[in-house]
PDB file of C-alpha atoms in Angstrom:
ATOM      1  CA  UNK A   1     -58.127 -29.858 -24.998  1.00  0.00           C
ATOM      2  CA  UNK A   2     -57.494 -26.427 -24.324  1.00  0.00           C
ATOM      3  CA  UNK A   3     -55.838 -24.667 -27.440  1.00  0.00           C
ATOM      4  CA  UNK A   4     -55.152 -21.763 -26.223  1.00  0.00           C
ATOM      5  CA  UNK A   5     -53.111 -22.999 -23.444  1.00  0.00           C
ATOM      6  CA  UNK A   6     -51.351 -25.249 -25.831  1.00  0.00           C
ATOM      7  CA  UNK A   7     -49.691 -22.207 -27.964  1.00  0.00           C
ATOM      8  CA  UNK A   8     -49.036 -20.419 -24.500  1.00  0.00           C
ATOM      9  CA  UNK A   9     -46.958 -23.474 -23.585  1.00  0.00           C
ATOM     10  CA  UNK A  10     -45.518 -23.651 -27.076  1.00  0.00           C
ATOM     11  CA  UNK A  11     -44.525 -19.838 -26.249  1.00  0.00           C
ATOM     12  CA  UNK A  12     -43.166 -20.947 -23.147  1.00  0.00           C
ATOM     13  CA  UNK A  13     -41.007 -23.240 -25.102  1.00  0.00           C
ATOM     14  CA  UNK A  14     -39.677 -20.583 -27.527  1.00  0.00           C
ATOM     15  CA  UNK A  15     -39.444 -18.250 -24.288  1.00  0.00           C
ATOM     16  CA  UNK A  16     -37.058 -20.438 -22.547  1.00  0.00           C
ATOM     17  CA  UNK A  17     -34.331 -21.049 -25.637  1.00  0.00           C
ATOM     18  CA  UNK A  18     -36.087 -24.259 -26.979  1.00  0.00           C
ATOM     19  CA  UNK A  19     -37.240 -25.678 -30.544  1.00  0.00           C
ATOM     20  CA  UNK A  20     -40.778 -26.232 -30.435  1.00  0.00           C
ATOM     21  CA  UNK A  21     -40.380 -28.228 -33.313  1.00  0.00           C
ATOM     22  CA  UNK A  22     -37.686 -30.717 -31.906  1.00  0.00           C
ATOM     23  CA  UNK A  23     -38.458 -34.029 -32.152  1.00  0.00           C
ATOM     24  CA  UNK A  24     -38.555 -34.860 -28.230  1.00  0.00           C
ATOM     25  CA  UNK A  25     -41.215 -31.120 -27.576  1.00  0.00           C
ATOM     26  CA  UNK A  26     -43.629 -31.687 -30.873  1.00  0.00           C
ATOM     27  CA  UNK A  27     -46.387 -32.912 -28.261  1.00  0.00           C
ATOM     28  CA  UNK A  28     -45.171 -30.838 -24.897  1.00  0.00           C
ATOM     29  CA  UNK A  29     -46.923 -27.650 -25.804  1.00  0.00           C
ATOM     30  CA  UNK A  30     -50.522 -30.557 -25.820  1.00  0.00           C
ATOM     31  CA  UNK A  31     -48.941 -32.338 -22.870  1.00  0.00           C
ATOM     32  CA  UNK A  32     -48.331 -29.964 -20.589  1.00  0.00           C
ATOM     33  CA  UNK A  33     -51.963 -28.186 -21.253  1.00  0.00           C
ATOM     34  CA  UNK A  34     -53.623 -31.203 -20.470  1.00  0.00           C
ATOM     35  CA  UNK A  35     -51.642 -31.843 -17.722  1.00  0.00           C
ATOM     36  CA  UNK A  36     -52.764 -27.861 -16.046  1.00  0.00           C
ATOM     37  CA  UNK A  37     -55.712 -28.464 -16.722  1.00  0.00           C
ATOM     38  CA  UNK A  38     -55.489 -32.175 -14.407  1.00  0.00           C
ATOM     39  CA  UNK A  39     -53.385 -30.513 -11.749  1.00  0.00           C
ATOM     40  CA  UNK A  40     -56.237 -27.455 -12.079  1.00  0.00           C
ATOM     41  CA  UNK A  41     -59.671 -29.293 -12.073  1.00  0.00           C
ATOM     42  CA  UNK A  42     -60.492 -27.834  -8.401  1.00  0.00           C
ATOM     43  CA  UNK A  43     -62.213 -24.896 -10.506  1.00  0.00           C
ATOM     44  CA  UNK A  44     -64.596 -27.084 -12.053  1.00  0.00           C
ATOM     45  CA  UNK A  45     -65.933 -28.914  -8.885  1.00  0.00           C
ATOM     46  CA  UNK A  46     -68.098 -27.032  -6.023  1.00  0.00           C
ATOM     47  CA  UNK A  47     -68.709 -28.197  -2.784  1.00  0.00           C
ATOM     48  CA  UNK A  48     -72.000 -29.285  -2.731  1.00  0.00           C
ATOM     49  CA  UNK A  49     -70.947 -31.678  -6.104  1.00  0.00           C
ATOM     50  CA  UNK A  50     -67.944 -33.037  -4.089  1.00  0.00           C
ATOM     51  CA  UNK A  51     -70.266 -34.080  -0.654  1.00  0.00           C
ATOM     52  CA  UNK A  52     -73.343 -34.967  -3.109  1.00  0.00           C
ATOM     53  CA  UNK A  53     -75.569 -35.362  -0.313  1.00  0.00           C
ATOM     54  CA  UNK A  54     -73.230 -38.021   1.947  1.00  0.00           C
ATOM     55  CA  UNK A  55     -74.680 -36.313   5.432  1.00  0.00           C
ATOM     56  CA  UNK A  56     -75.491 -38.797   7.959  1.00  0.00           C
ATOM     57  CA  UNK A  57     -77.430 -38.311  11.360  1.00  0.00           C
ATOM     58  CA  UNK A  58     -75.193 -39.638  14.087  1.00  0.00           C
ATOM     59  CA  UNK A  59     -75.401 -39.336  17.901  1.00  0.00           C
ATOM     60  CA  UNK A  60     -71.789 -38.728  17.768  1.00  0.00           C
ATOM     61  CA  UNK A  61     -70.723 -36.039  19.554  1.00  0.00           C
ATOM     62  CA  UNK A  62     -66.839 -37.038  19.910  1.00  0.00           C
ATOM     63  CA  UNK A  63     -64.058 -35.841  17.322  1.00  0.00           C
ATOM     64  CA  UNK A  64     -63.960 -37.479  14.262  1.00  0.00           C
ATOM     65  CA  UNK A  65     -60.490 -36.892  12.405  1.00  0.00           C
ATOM     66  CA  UNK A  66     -58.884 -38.023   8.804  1.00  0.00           C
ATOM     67  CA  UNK A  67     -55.376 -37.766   9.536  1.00  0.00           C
ATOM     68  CA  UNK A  68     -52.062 -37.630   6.352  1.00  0.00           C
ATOM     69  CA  UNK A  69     -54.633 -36.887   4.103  1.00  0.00           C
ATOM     70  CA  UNK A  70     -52.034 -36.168   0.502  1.00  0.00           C
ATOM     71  CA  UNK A  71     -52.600 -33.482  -0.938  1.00  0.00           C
ATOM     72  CA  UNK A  72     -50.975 -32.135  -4.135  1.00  0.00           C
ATOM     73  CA  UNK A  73     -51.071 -28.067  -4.970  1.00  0.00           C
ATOM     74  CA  UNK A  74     -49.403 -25.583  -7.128  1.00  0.00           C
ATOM     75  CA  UNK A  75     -47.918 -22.519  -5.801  1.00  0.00           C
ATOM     76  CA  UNK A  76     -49.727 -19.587  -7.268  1.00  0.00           C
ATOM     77  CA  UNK A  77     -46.923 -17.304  -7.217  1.00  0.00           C
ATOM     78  CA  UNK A  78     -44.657 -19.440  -9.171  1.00  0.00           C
ATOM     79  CA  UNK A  79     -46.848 -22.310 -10.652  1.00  0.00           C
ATOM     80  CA  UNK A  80     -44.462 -25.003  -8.850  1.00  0.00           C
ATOM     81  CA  UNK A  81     -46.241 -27.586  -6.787  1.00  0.00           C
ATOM     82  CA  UNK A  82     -46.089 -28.179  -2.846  1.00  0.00           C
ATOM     83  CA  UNK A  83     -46.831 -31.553  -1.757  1.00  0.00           C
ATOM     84  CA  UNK A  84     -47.465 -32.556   2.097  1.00  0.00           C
ATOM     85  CA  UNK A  85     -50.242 -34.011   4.065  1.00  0.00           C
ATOM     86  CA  UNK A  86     -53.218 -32.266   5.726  1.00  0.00           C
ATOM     87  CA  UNK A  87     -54.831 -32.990   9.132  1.00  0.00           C
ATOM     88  CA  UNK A  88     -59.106 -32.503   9.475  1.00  0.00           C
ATOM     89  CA  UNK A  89     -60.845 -33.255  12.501  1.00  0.00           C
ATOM     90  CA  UNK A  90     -64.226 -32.078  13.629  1.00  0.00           C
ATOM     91  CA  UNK A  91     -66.632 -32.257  16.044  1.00  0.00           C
ATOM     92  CA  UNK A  92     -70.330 -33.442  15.019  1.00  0.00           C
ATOM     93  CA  UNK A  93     -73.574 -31.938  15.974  1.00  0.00           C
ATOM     94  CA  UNK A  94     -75.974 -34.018  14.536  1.00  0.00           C
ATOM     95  CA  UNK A  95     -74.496 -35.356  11.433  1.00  0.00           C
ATOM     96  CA  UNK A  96     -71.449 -36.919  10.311  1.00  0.00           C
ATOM     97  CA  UNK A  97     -69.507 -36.186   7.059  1.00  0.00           C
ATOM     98  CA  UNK A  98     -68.745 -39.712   4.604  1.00  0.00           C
ATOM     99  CA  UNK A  99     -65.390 -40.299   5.131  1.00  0.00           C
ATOM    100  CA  UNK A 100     -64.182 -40.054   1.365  1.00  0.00           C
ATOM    101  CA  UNK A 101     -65.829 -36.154   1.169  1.00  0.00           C
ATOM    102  CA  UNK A 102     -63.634 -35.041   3.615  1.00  0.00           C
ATOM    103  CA  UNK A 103     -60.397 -36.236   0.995  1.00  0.00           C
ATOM    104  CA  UNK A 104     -62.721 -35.212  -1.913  1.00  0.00           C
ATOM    105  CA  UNK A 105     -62.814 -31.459   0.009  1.00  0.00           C
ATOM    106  CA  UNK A 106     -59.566 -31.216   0.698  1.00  0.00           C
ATOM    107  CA  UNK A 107     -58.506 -32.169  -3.450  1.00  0.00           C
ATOM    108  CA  UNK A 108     -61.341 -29.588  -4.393  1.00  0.00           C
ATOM    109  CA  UNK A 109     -59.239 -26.986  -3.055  1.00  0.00           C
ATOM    110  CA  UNK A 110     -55.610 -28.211  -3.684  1.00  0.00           C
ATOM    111  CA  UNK A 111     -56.575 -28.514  -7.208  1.00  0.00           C
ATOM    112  CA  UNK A 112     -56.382 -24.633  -7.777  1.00  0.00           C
ATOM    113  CA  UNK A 113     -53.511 -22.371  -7.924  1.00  0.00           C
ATOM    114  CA  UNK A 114     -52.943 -21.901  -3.970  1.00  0.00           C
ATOM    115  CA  UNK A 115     -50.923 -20.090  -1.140  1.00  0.00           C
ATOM    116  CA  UNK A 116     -51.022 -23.112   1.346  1.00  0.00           C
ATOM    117  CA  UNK A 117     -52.582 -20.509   4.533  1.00  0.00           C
ATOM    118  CA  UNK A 118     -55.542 -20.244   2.340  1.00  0.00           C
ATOM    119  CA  UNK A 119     -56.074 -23.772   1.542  1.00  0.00           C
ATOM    120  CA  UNK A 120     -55.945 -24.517   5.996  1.00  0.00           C
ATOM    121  CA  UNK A 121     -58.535 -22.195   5.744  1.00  0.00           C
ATOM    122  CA  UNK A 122     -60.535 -23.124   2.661  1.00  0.00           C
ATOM    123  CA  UNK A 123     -60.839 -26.245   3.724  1.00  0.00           C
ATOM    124  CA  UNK A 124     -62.011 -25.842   7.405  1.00  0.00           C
ATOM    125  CA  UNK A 125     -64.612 -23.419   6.183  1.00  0.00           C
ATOM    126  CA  UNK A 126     -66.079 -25.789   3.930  1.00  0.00           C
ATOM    127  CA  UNK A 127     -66.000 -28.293   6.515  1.00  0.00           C
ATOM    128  CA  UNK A 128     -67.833 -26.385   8.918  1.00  0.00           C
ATOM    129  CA  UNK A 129     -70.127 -24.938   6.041  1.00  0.00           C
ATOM    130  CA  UNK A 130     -71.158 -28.905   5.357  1.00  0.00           C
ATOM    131  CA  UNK A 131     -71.659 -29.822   9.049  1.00  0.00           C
ATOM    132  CA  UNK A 132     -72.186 -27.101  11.157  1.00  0.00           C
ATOM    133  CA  UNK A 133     -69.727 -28.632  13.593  1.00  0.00           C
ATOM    134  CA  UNK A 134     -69.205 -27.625  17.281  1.00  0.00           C
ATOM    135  CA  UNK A 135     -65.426 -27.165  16.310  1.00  0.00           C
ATOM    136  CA  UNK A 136     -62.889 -27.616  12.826  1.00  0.00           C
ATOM    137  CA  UNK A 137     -59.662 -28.419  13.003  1.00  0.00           C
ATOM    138  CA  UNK A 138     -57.426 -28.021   9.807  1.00  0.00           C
ATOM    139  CA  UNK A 139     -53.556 -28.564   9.910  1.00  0.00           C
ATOM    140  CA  UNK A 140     -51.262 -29.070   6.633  1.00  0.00           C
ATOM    141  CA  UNK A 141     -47.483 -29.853   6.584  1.00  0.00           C
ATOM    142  CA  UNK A 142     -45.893 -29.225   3.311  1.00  0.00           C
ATOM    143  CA  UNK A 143     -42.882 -29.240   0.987  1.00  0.00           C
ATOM    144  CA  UNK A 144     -42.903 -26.300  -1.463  1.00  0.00           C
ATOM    145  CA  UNK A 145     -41.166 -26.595  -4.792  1.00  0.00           C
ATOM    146  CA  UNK A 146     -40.811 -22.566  -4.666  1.00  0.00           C
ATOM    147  CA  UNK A 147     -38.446 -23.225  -1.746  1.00  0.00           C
ATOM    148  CA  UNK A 148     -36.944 -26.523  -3.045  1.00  0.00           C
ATOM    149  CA  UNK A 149     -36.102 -25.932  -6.372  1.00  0.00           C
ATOM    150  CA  UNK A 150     -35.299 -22.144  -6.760  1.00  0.00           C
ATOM    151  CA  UNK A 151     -34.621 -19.119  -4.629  1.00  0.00           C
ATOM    152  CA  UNK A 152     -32.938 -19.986  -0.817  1.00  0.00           C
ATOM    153  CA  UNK A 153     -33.024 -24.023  -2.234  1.00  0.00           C
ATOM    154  CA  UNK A 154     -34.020 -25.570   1.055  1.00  0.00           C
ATOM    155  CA  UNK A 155     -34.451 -29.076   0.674  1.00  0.00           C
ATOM    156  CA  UNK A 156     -35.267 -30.373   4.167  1.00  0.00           C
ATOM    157  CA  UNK A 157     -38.074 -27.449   4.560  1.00  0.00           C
ATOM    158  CA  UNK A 158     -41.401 -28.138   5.756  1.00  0.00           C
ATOM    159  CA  UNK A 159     -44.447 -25.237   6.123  1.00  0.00           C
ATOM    160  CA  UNK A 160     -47.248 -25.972   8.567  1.00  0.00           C
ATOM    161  CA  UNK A 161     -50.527 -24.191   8.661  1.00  0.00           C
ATOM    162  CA  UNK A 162     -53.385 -24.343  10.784  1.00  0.00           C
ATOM    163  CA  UNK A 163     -57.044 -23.171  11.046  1.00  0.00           C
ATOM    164  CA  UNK A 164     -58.837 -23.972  14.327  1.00  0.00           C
ATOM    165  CA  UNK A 165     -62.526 -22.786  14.492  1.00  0.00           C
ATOM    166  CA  UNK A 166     -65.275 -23.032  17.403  1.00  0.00           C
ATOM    167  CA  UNK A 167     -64.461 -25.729  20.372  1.00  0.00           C
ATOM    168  CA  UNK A 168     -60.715 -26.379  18.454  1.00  0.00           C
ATOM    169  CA  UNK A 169     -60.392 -22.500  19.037  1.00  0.00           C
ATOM    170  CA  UNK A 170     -61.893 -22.022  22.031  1.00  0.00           C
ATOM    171  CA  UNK A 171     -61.106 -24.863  24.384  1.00  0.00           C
ATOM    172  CA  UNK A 172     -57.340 -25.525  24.473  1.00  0.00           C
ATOM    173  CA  UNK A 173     -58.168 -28.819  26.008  1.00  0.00           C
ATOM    174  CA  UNK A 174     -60.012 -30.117  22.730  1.00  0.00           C
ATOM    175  CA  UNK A 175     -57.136 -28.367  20.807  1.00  0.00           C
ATOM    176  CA  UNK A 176     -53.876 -30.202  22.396  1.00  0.00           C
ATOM    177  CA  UNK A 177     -56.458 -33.479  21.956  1.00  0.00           C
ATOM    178  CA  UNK A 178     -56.342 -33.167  18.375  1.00  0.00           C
ATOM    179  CA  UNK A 179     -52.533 -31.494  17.810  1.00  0.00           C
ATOM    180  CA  UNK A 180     -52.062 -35.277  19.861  1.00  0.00           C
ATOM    181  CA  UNK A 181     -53.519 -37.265  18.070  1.00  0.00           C
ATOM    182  CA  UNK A 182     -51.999 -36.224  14.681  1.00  0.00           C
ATOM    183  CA  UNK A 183     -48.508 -36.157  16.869  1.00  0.00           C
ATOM    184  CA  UNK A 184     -47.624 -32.853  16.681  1.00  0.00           C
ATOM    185  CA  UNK A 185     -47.558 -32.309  19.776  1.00  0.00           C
ATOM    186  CA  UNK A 186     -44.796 -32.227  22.498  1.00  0.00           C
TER     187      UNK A 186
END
């Protein structure tokens, strides 16, 4: 356990008009270190731990897609989480990706203090980095805290991002196809 981010928290505590010492906050300061570092661990994962090999040669040359993948993140401007679902598709050349790395991926990233454009993006790079797919396709829909909870308070708001890279860039056709098949298209 992290003790320096313990006494920060305790800090925070003091900061905000409470008693550190009141019965109900003795354990917080502990409590809400460990919990950082949970909603942090991203940092102490890289990508070739997370896909540990889990390539597979495949014939495939059709879109393979993991569709309302959850996904969890904090804000780094304010430290408040967003919470939504993202999208991944891509488009084999030669090997496909085990199913659970492309989840595993996507928590990697979300599991770091985050603006939710550079997640899309973080995670479609690593996607094509792993497979050197013909095409990525990244899209995440997500409820911010930030936006919720404090400043203009919109409840009902929703932020969508996406990163489209070879074929999903190029060829509209393969585009709509996916935006389709994850309905969010009209």
């Amino acid at each position: 356990m992290n003790h320096l981010l313990s006494n920060h928290y305790r800090e925070i505590l003091i900061g905000v008009g409470e008693d550190p010492e009141r019965e109900g906050l003795l354990d917080t300061p502990k409590r809400a270190a460990k919990a950082m570092q949970y909603l942090c661990h991203g940092y102490q994962s890289s990508l070739e731990e997370v896909v540990n090999g889990a390539l597979f040669a495949s014939d495939n040359d059709e879109m393979v897609m993991v569709k309302d993948v959850e996904l969890y993140s904090l804000c780094e401007h304010h430290l408040l989480p967003f919470i939504g679902k993202a999208h991944v598709a891509y488009i084999p050349t030669g090997k496909v990706l085990g199913l659970s790395k492309i989840a595993r991926i996507v928590d990697m990233y979300a599991r770091r203090l985050q603006i939710q454009e550079n997640l899309t993006r973080q995670i479609a790079d690593a996607i094509q980095q792993v497979t050197s797919a013909a095409g990525v396709a990244v899209v995440i829909e997500a409820q911010h805290m930030c936006m919720m909870m404090r400043g203009v308070e919109k409840q009902n708001s929703l932020m969508s991002t996406s990163v489209m890279l070879g074929a999903f860039r190029e060829s509209s056709n393969t585009r709509q196809e996916f935006l389709q098949l994850i309905g969010r298209s009209k």
